[in-house]
mmCIF file of C-alpha atoms and ligand atoms in Angstrom:
data_model
loop_
_atom_site.group_PDB
_atom_site.id
_atom_site.type_symbol
_atom_site.label_atom_id
_atom_site.label_comp_id
_atom_site.label_asym_id
_atom_site.label_seq_id
_atom_site.Cartn_x
_atom_site.Cartn_y
_atom_site.Cartn_z
ATOM 1 C CA UNK O 150 110.303 75.574 102.037
ATOM 2 C CA UNK O 151 113.308 77.857 101.731
ATOM 3 C CA UNK O 152 113.838 81.521 102.540
ATOM 4 C CA UNK O 153 116.255 83.806 100.681
ATOM 5 C CA UNK O 154 117.363 87.029 102.310
ATOM 6 C CA UNK O 155 118.561 89.414 99.582
ATOM 7 C CA UNK O 156 120.530 92.498 100.633
ATOM 8 C CA UNK O 157 119.552 94.722 97.714
ATOM 9 C CA UNK O 158 116.639 95.273 95.316
ATOM 10 C CA UNK O 159 118.574 93.994 92.244
ATOM 11 C CA UNK O 160 119.422 90.822 94.185
ATOM 12 C CA UNK O 161 115.756 90.341 95.157
ATOM 13 C CA UNK O 162 114.649 90.887 91.545
ATOM 14 C CA UNK O 163 117.208 88.390 90.341
ATOM 15 C CA UNK O 164 115.917 85.753 92.812
ATOM 16 C CA UNK O 165 112.293 86.393 91.831
ATOM 17 C CA UNK O 166 113.158 86.343 88.125
ATOM 18 C CA UNK O 167 114.981 83.019 88.443
ATOM 19 C CA UNK O 168 112.121 81.192 90.232
ATOM 20 C CA UNK O 169 108.672 82.133 88.922
ATOM 21 C CA UNK O 170 106.990 80.474 91.940
ATOM 22 C CA UNK O 171 109.025 82.409 94.531
ATOM 23 C CA UNK O 172 106.940 84.584 96.844
ATOM 24 C CA UNK O 173 108.037 87.972 98.223
ATOM 25 C CA UNK O 174 107.411 88.338 101.941
ATOM 26 C CA UNK O 175 107.217 91.791 103.545
ATOM 27 C CA UNK O 176 105.562 92.046 106.988
ATOM 28 C CA UNK O 177 104.157 88.518 106.634
ATOM 29 C CA UNK O 178 100.892 89.575 108.300
ATOM 30 C CA UNK O 179 98.817 88.190 105.429
ATOM 31 C CA UNK O 180 101.110 85.406 104.285
ATOM 32 C CA UNK O 181 101.593 83.839 107.716
ATOM 33 C CA UNK O 182 97.932 83.769 108.720
ATOM 34 C CA UNK O 183 97.360 80.380 107.075
ATOM 35 C CA UNK O 184 100.772 79.004 108.008
ATOM 36 C CA UNK O 185 99.729 76.309 110.484
ATOM 37 C CA UNK O 186 96.752 75.029 108.462
ATOM 38 C CA UNK O 187 97.841 75.072 104.834
ATOM 39 C CA UNK O 188 101.372 73.753 105.149
ATOM 40 C CA UNK O 189 101.468 72.408 101.585
ATOM 41 C CA UNK O 190 100.984 75.946 100.223
ATOM 42 C CA UNK O 191 104.192 77.022 101.899
ATOM 43 C CA UNK O 192 106.433 74.457 100.254
ATOM 44 C CA UNK O 193 108.185 76.961 98.001
ATOM 45 C CA UNK O 194 110.820 79.678 98.009
ATOM 46 C CA UNK O 195 110.184 82.880 99.945
ATOM 47 C CA UNK O 196 112.131 86.035 99.215
ATOM 48 C CA UNK O 197 112.267 87.952 102.487
ATOM 49 C CA UNK O 198 112.362 91.678 101.700
ATOM 50 C CA UNK O 199 113.141 92.811 105.247
ATOM 51 C CA UNK O 200 116.784 93.743 104.536
ATOM 52 C CA UNK O 201 115.911 96.047 101.624
ATOM 53 C CA UNK O 202 116.318 99.247 103.609
ATOM 54 C CA UNK O 203 115.995 101.429 100.492
ATOM 55 C CA UNK O 204 112.312 100.386 100.206
ATOM 56 C CA UNK O 205 111.381 101.367 103.786
ATOM 57 C CA UNK O 206 111.197 105.178 103.929
ATOM 58 C CA UNK O 207 108.595 107.416 102.377
ATOM 59 C CA UNK O 208 109.331 110.637 100.484
ATOM 60 C CA UNK O 209 107.108 113.711 100.487
ATOM 61 C CA UNK O 210 107.787 116.477 97.947
ATOM 62 C CA UNK O 211 105.750 119.452 96.747
ATOM 63 C CA UNK O 212 104.445 117.276 93.904
ATOM 64 C CA UNK O 213 103.870 113.859 95.423
ATOM 65 C CA UNK O 214 104.108 111.334 98.224
ATOM 66 C CA UNK O 215 106.099 108.212 97.444
ATOM 67 C CA UNK O 216 105.584 105.262 99.767
ATOM 68 C CA UNK O 217 108.359 102.696 99.548
ATOM 69 C CA UNK O 218 107.660 99.057 98.734
ATOM 70 C CA UNK O 219 108.230 98.280 102.431
ATOM 71 C CA UNK O 220 106.725 101.362 104.078
ATOM 72 C CA UNK O 221 104.563 100.251 107.007
ATOM 73 C CA UNK O 222 101.346 101.742 108.366
ATOM 74 C CA UNK O 223 103.227 102.768 111.499
ATOM 75 C CA UNK O 224 105.758 104.752 109.498
ATOM 76 C CA UNK O 225 102.881 106.753 107.996
ATOM 77 C CA UNK O 226 101.075 107.199 111.331
ATOM 78 C CA UNK O 227 104.240 108.670 112.839
ATOM 79 C CA UNK O 228 104.829 111.191 110.043
ATOM 80 C CA UNK O 229 102.965 114.481 110.745
ATOM 81 C CA UNK O 230 103.620 115.854 107.246
ATOM 82 C CA UNK O 231 101.726 112.913 105.771
ATOM 83 C CA UNK O 232 98.813 113.449 108.134
ATOM 84 C CA UNK O 233 98.595 117.009 106.892
ATOM 85 C CA UNK O 234 98.780 116.218 103.175
ATOM 86 C CA UNK O 235 97.022 112.811 103.104
ATOM 87 C CA UNK O 236 94.978 112.470 106.303
ATOM 88 C CA UNK O 237 93.008 109.471 105.051
ATOM 89 C CA UNK O 238 96.196 107.396 104.972
ATOM 90 C CA UNK O 239 96.565 107.911 108.701
ATOM 91 C CA UNK O 240 92.847 107.319 109.355
ATOM 92 C CA UNK O 241 92.983 104.010 107.515
ATOM 93 C CA UNK O 242 96.352 102.957 108.975
ATOM 94 C CA UNK O 243 95.037 103.443 112.506
ATOM 95 C CA UNK O 244 92.171 101.060 111.751
ATOM 96 C CA UNK O 245 94.331 98.230 110.420
ATOM 97 C CA UNK O 246 94.479 95.469 113.038
ATOM 98 C CA UNK O 247 96.284 96.585 116.195
ATOM 99 C CA UNK O 248 99.643 98.285 116.716
ATOM 100 C CA UNK O 249 101.546 95.016 116.220
ATOM 101 C CA UNK O 250 100.043 94.675 112.724
ATOM 102 C CA UNK O 251 100.490 98.381 111.962
ATOM 103 C CA UNK O 252 104.212 98.167 112.730
ATOM 104 C CA UNK O 253 104.809 95.143 110.481
ATOM 105 C CA UNK O 254 102.149 95.400 107.762
ATOM 106 C CA UNK O 255 103.025 97.311 104.602
ATOM 107 C CA UNK O 256 100.974 99.313 102.100
ATOM 108 C CA UNK O 257 102.422 97.277 99.230
ATOM 109 C CA UNK O 258 101.475 94.015 101.003
ATOM 110 C CA UNK O 259 97.910 95.321 101.355
ATOM 111 C CA UNK O 260 97.803 96.127 97.627
ATOM 112 C CA UNK O 261 99.205 92.775 96.472
ATOM 113 C CA UNK O 262 97.175 90.714 98.938
ATOM 114 C CA UNK O 263 94.197 92.164 97.036
ATOM 115 C CA UNK O 264 91.542 91.571 99.673
ATOM 116 C CA UNK O 265 88.213 93.134 98.674
ATOM 117 C CA UNK O 266 87.903 94.218 102.332
ATOM 118 C CA UNK O 267 91.339 95.855 102.684
ATOM 119 C CA UNK O 268 91.621 99.219 104.444
ATOM 120 C CA UNK O 269 94.789 100.596 102.864
ATOM 121 C CA UNK O 270 93.749 100.151 99.236
ATOM 122 C CA UNK O 271 90.566 102.319 99.276
ATOM 123 C CA UNK O 272 92.340 105.419 100.555
ATOM 124 C CA UNK O 273 95.260 104.929 98.166
ATOM 125 C CA UNK O 274 92.769 104.629 95.296
ATOM 126 C CA UNK O 275 90.831 107.718 96.393
ATOM 127 C CA UNK O 276 94.126 109.631 96.174
ATOM 128 C CA UNK O 277 94.778 108.342 92.606
ATOM 129 C CA UNK O 278 97.753 106.212 93.664
ATOM 130 C CA UNK O 279 100.004 104.634 91.064
ATOM 131 C CA UNK O 280 101.707 101.280 91.703
ATOM 132 C CA UNK O 281 105.378 101.179 90.679
ATOM 133 C CA UNK O 282 106.452 97.661 89.711
ATOM 134 C CA UNK O 283 109.981 96.532 89.001
ATOM 135 C CA UNK O 284 111.471 93.286 87.716
ATOM 136 C CA UNK O 285 114.822 92.311 86.267
ATOM 137 C CA UNK O 286 113.319 93.358 82.887
ATOM 138 C CA UNK O 287 112.586 96.949 83.983
ATOM 139 C CA UNK O 288 110.061 99.238 85.626
ATOM 140 C CA UNK O 289 106.395 99.988 84.910
ATOM 141 C CA UNK O 290 103.677 102.053 86.554
ATOM 142 C CA UNK O 291 100.016 101.033 86.818
ATOM 143 C CA UNK O 292 97.280 103.294 88.223
ATOM 144 C CA UNK O 293 95.810 101.496 91.232
ATOM 145 C CA UNK O 294 92.263 101.894 89.893
ATOM 146 C CA UNK O 295 93.312 99.733 86.920
ATOM 147 C CA UNK O 296 95.487 97.298 88.880
ATOM 148 C CA UNK O 297 92.834 94.704 89.796
ATOM 149 C CA UNK O 298 91.372 92.428 87.136
ATOM 150 C CA UNK O 299 89.122 90.252 89.329
ATOM 151 C CA UNK O 300 89.105 88.573 92.726
ATOM 152 C CA UNK O 301 92.778 88.312 93.782
ATOM 153 C CA UNK O 302 93.833 88.917 90.174
ATOM 154 C CA UNK O 303 96.009 91.863 89.278
ATOM 155 C CA UNK O 304 98.325 93.397 86.721
ATOM 156 C CA UNK O 305 101.446 92.186 88.476
ATOM 157 C CA UNK O 306 103.582 89.879 86.435
ATOM 158 C CA UNK O 307 105.765 87.067 87.758
ATOM 159 C CA UNK O 308 109.016 88.421 89.092
ATOM 160 C CA UNK O 309 107.701 91.936 89.703
ATOM 161 C CA UNK O 310 108.088 93.670 93.036
ATOM 162 C CA UNK O 311 106.077 96.678 94.122
ATOM 163 C CA UNK O 312 108.976 99.049 94.778
ATOM 164 C CA UNK O 313 106.884 102.176 95.410
ATOM 165 C CA UNK O 314 103.387 103.639 95.485
ATOM 166 C CA UNK O 315 103.118 107.212 94.180
ATOM 167 C CA UNK O 316 100.365 109.640 95.184
ATOM 168 C CA UNK O 317 100.007 113.018 93.464
ATOM 169 C CA UNK O 318 99.803 115.904 95.920
ATOM 170 C CA UNK O 319 96.654 118.040 95.475
ATOM 171 C CA UNK O 320 94.494 120.328 97.577
ATOM 172 C CA UNK O 321 91.355 118.464 98.662
ATOM 173 C CA UNK O 322 88.073 120.154 99.550
ATOM 174 C CA UNK O 323 86.607 116.946 100.949
ATOM 175 C CA UNK O 324 88.081 113.657 102.125
ATOM 176 C CA UNK O 325 86.688 110.922 104.311
ATOM 177 C CA UNK O 326 87.378 107.265 105.123
ATOM 178 C CA UNK O 327 84.669 105.095 106.652
ATOM 179 C CA UNK O 328 84.971 101.542 107.910
ATOM 180 C CA UNK O 329 81.838 99.777 109.072
ATOM 181 C CA UNK O 330 82.586 96.606 111.013
ATOM 182 C CA UNK O 331 81.269 94.601 113.923
ATOM 183 C CA UNK O 332 83.413 96.614 116.333
ATOM 184 C CA UNK O 333 85.739 99.595 116.270
ATOM 185 C CA UNK O 334 89.051 97.704 116.181
ATOM 186 C CA UNK O 335 90.338 94.352 114.911
ATOM 187 C CA UNK O 336 87.412 93.955 112.533
ATOM 188 C CA UNK O 337 87.114 93.186 108.838
ATOM 189 C CA UNK O 338 85.080 95.809 106.992
ATOM 190 C CA UNK O 339 81.474 94.973 106.110
ATOM 191 C CA UNK O 340 81.485 98.214 104.173
ATOM 192 C CA UNK O 341 84.473 100.427 103.430
ATOM 193 C CA UNK O 342 84.327 103.795 101.762
ATOM 194 C CA UNK O 343 86.933 106.391 100.793
ATOM 195 C CA UNK O 344 85.768 109.644 99.203
ATOM 196 C CA UNK O 345 87.807 112.614 98.015
ATOM 197 C CA UNK O 346 87.076 115.790 96.069
ATOM 198 C CA UNK O 347 89.818 117.775 94.373
ATOM 199 C CA UNK O 348 90.346 119.682 91.126
ATOM 200 C CA UNK O 349 90.505 116.232 89.496
ATOM 201 C CA UNK O 350 86.870 115.604 90.537
ATOM 202 C CA UNK O 351 85.153 113.252 92.940
ATOM 203 C CA UNK O 352 86.577 109.868 93.795
ATOM 204 C CA UNK O 353 84.296 107.356 95.484
ATOM 205 C CA UNK O 354 85.935 104.034 96.335
ATOM 206 C CA UNK O 355 84.032 101.088 97.789
ATOM 207 C CA UNK O 356 85.451 98.145 99.766
ATOM 208 C CA UNK O 357 83.708 94.868 100.681
ATOM 209 C CA UNK O 358 81.110 95.569 98.007
ATOM 210 C CA UNK O 359 82.580 93.706 95.014
ATOM 211 C CA UNK O 360 85.242 91.076 94.223
ATOM 212 C CA UNK O 361 87.836 93.863 94.228
ATOM 213 C CA UNK O 362 88.088 97.277 95.755
ATOM 214 C CA UNK O 363 86.881 99.636 93.072
ATOM 215 C CA UNK O 364 85.976 103.169 92.143
ATOM 216 C CA UNK O 365 82.286 103.905 91.638
ATOM 217 C CA UNK O 366 81.967 105.703 88.283
ATOM 218 C CA UNK O 367 78.178 106.274 88.421
ATOM 219 C CA UNK O 368 78.401 107.874 91.855
ATOM 220 C CA UNK O 369 81.381 109.969 90.794
ATOM 221 C CA UNK O 370 79.471 111.195 87.716
ATOM 222 C CA UNK O 371 76.415 112.020 89.798
ATOM 223 C CA UNK O 372 78.522 114.109 92.174
ATOM 224 C CA UNK O 373 80.600 115.732 89.417
ATOM 225 C CA UNK O 374 77.352 116.741 87.636
ATOM 226 C CA UNK O 375 75.954 118.220 90.854
ATOM 227 C CA UNK O 376 72.712 116.238 90.528
ATOM 228 C CA UNK O 377 70.319 116.852 93.438
ATOM 229 C CA UNK O 378 70.597 114.221 96.177
ATOM 230 C CA UNK O 379 67.817 114.625 98.770
ATOM 231 C CA UNK O 380 68.078 111.318 100.617
ATOM 232 C CA UNK O 381 70.221 108.204 100.908
ATOM 233 C CA UNK O 382 67.729 106.455 98.617
ATOM 234 C CA UNK O 383 68.634 108.888 95.808
ATOM 235 C CA UNK O 384 72.114 107.332 95.812
ATOM 236 C CA UNK O 385 70.882 103.739 95.521
ATOM 237 C CA UNK O 386 70.475 103.487 91.701
ATOM 238 C CA UNK O 387 74.081 104.659 91.158
ATOM 239 C CA UNK O 388 75.396 102.390 93.933
ATOM 240 C CA UNK O 389 73.591 99.420 92.408
ATOM 241 C CA UNK O 390 75.249 100.124 89.049
ATOM 242 C CA UNK O 391 78.693 100.449 90.627
ATOM 243 C CA UNK O 392 78.951 97.535 93.062
ATOM 244 C CA UNK O 393 78.071 93.834 93.257
ATOM 245 C CA UNK O 394 78.021 92.834 96.922
ATOM 246 C CA UNK O 395 77.478 89.283 98.140
ATOM 247 C CA UNK O 396 75.873 87.672 101.184
ATOM 248 C CA UNK O 397 78.528 86.111 103.394
ATOM 249 C CA UNK O 398 79.209 85.322 107.049
ATOM 250 C CA UNK O 399 79.855 88.980 107.817
ATOM 251 C CA UNK O 400 76.860 90.577 106.163
ATOM 252 C CA UNK O 401 74.189 90.523 103.471
ATOM 253 C CA UNK O 402 74.345 92.201 100.092
ATOM 254 C CA UNK O 403 71.282 94.300 100.933
ATOM 255 C CA UNK O 404 72.779 95.496 104.223
ATOM 256 C CA UNK O 405 76.040 96.464 102.521
ATOM 257 C CA UNK O 406 74.269 98.438 99.787
ATOM 258 C CA UNK O 407 71.958 100.295 102.165
ATOM 259 C CA UNK O 408 74.728 101.061 104.644
ATOM 260 C CA UNK O 409 76.914 102.408 101.877
ATOM 261 C CA UNK O 410 74.077 104.722 100.784
ATOM 262 C CA UNK O 411 73.411 105.966 104.313
ATOM 263 C CA UNK O 412 77.053 106.481 105.247
ATOM 264 C CA UNK O 413 77.840 108.255 101.984
ATOM 265 C CA UNK O 414 74.737 110.436 102.269
ATOM 266 C CA UNK O 415 75.612 111.434 105.850
ATOM 267 C CA UNK O 416 79.125 112.409 104.731
ATOM 268 C CA UNK O 417 77.847 114.387 101.734
ATOM 269 C CA UNK O 418 75.284 116.267 103.837
ATOM 270 C CA UNK O 419 78.091 117.394 106.059
ATOM 271 C CA UNK O 420 80.072 118.524 103.013
ATOM 272 C CA UNK O 421 77.054 120.344 101.562
ATOM 273 C CA UNK O 422 76.446 122.016 104.919
ATOM 274 C CA UNK O 423 73.225 120.192 105.739
ATOM 275 C CA UNK O 424 74.369 119.361 109.289
HETATM 276 C C1 LIG B 666 95.443 90.101 113.168
HETATM 277 C C2 LIG B 666 95.403 90.745 111.808
HETATM 278 C C3 LIG B 666 94.606 91.866 111.617
HETATM 279 C C4 LIG B 666 94.548 92.478 110.368
HETATM 280 N N1 LIG B 666 93.744 93.563 110.218
HETATM 281 C C5 LIG B 666 93.650 94.166 109.011
HETATM 282 C C6 LIG B 666 92.800 95.301 108.845
HETATM 283 O O1 LIG B 666 92.150 95.764 109.786
HETATM 284 N N2 LIG B 666 92.738 95.865 107.598
HETATM 285 C C7 LIG B 666 93.476 95.387 106.541
HETATM 286 O O2 LIG B 666 93.396 95.943 105.448
HETATM 287 N N3 LIG B 666 94.286 94.311 106.682
HETATM 288 C C8 LIG B 666 94.397 93.701 107.876
HETATM 289 N N4 LIG B 666 95.204 92.605 108.032
HETATM 290 C C9 LIG B 666 95.929 92.096 106.851
HETATM 291 C C10 LIG B 666 97.387 92.595 106.683
HETATM 292 O O3 LIG B 666 97.927 93.032 107.908
HETATM 293 C C11 LIG B 666 97.521 93.740 105.658
HETATM 294 O O4 LIG B 666 96.951 93.381 104.411
HETATM 295 C C12 LIG B 666 98.979 94.149 105.436
HETATM 296 O O5 LIG B 666 99.022 95.378 104.758
HETATM 297 C C13 LIG B 666 99.798 93.123 104.661
HETATM 298 O O6 LIG B 666 101.130 93.624 104.544
HETATM 299 P P1 LIG B 666 102.398 92.677 104.799
HETATM 300 O O7 LIG B 666 103.595 93.511 104.575
HETATM 301 O O8 LIG B 666 102.301 92.000 106.097
HETATM 302 O O9 LIG B 666 102.201 91.625 103.606
HETATM 303 P P2 LIG B 666 102.749 90.118 103.478
HETATM 304 O O10 LIG B 666 101.930 89.201 104.314
HETATM 305 O O11 LIG B 666 104.212 90.070 103.639
HETATM 306 O O12 LIG B 666 102.400 89.873 101.931
HETATM 307 C C14 LIG B 666 101.056 89.955 101.452
HETATM 308 C C15 LIG B 666 101.077 89.680 99.942
HETATM 309 O O13 LIG B 666 101.760 90.719 99.260
HETATM 310 C C16 LIG B 666 102.920 90.226 98.560
HETATM 311 N N5 LIG B 666 103.920 91.291 98.707
HETATM 312 C C17 LIG B 666 104.277 91.918 99.868
HETATM 313 N N6 LIG B 666 105.108 92.940 99.604
HETATM 314 C C18 LIG B 666 105.287 92.942 98.247
HETATM 315 C C19 LIG B 666 106.041 93.780 97.358
HETATM 316 N N7 LIG B 666 106.762 94.828 97.780
HETATM 317 N N8 LIG B 666 105.986 93.503 96.034
HETATM 318 C C20 LIG B 666 105.237 92.459 95.572
HETATM 319 N N9 LIG B 666 104.510 91.646 96.366
HETATM 320 C C21 LIG B 666 104.536 91.897 97.681
HETATM 321 C C22 LIG B 666 103.244 88.899 99.218
HETATM 322 O O14 LIG B 666 103.909 88.014 98.338
HETATM 323 C C23 LIG B 666 101.840 88.398 99.570
HETATM 324 O O15 LIG B 666 101.226 87.856 98.428
HETATM 325 C C24 LIG B 666 95.309 91.959 109.281
HETATM 326 C C25 LIG B 666 96.130 90.841 109.474
HETATM 327 C C26 LIG B 666 96.175 90.239 110.712
HETATM 328 C C27 LIG B 666 97.062 89.033 110.912
#
């Protein structure tokens, strides 16, 4: 194994472009988890991004929030202007691991790790985030809701770095993030849900309910159309069209589906003023 420590983004892109198997490393909180047990997987070149200071800050303008390719959860938690404009980012960041993970883990690492149970991705997707990718060949932008192609598969080509994540700034009339796990902290979501309503319509994003985190088009249509919803069960047909949960060590498919319906219904009742 070897580690390169580039001092600038062009240098990092050059290193990644030269060796197609090279792996970018940001906080390392996903990459290093398997370190002691899967040593053979680590016999390659790592490109340590930690000296790329230009990718660390975030930028908030009247039009958008731009998270850098190395912006951490902690950076977002500590920024009151972000809490005001994008409160779900802070809600989700506070539920990622513990403070040690929040200070090292990055939003871009969460996106590229592509876990179906991630906490950062659902809120980014509910805010219509766009992933900005750069390689030695140039820059491209991919909406996050079209980024994933299947389990751990994504529209990120060899040599591309996530250099930013852009979120359009809009007034929201409703926004909520829910994480259902075995305990309140240090848990992997059995069901994750991020919901927003703005002039662009409803966004309902489900986590731990399919091979990738995904938007739920049937639920969004139901809510955009204002169809009557009188109980959690009324949401089930749309949920069943939108997601494909599995039974695993954390939960069953049936539990995940029913919990999603109940949690979403409880949130919507509050929005509709039903108490
Ligand atoms: C104890 C513990 C608890 C955790 N709890 C949670 C939790 O509650 N919720 C949750 O969602 N996650 C959790 N995680 C997972 C992890 O912390 C997050 O997914 C985190 O956001 C990963 O970011 P990172 O910077 O550490 O990524 P890294 O580990 O550095 O990288 C992850 C992947 O992204 C790639 N990558 C990183 N940055 C870039 C970039 N800029 N461009 C292209 N590719 C890039 C890497 O090559 C790698 O494939 C936990 C991890 C641990 C160890």
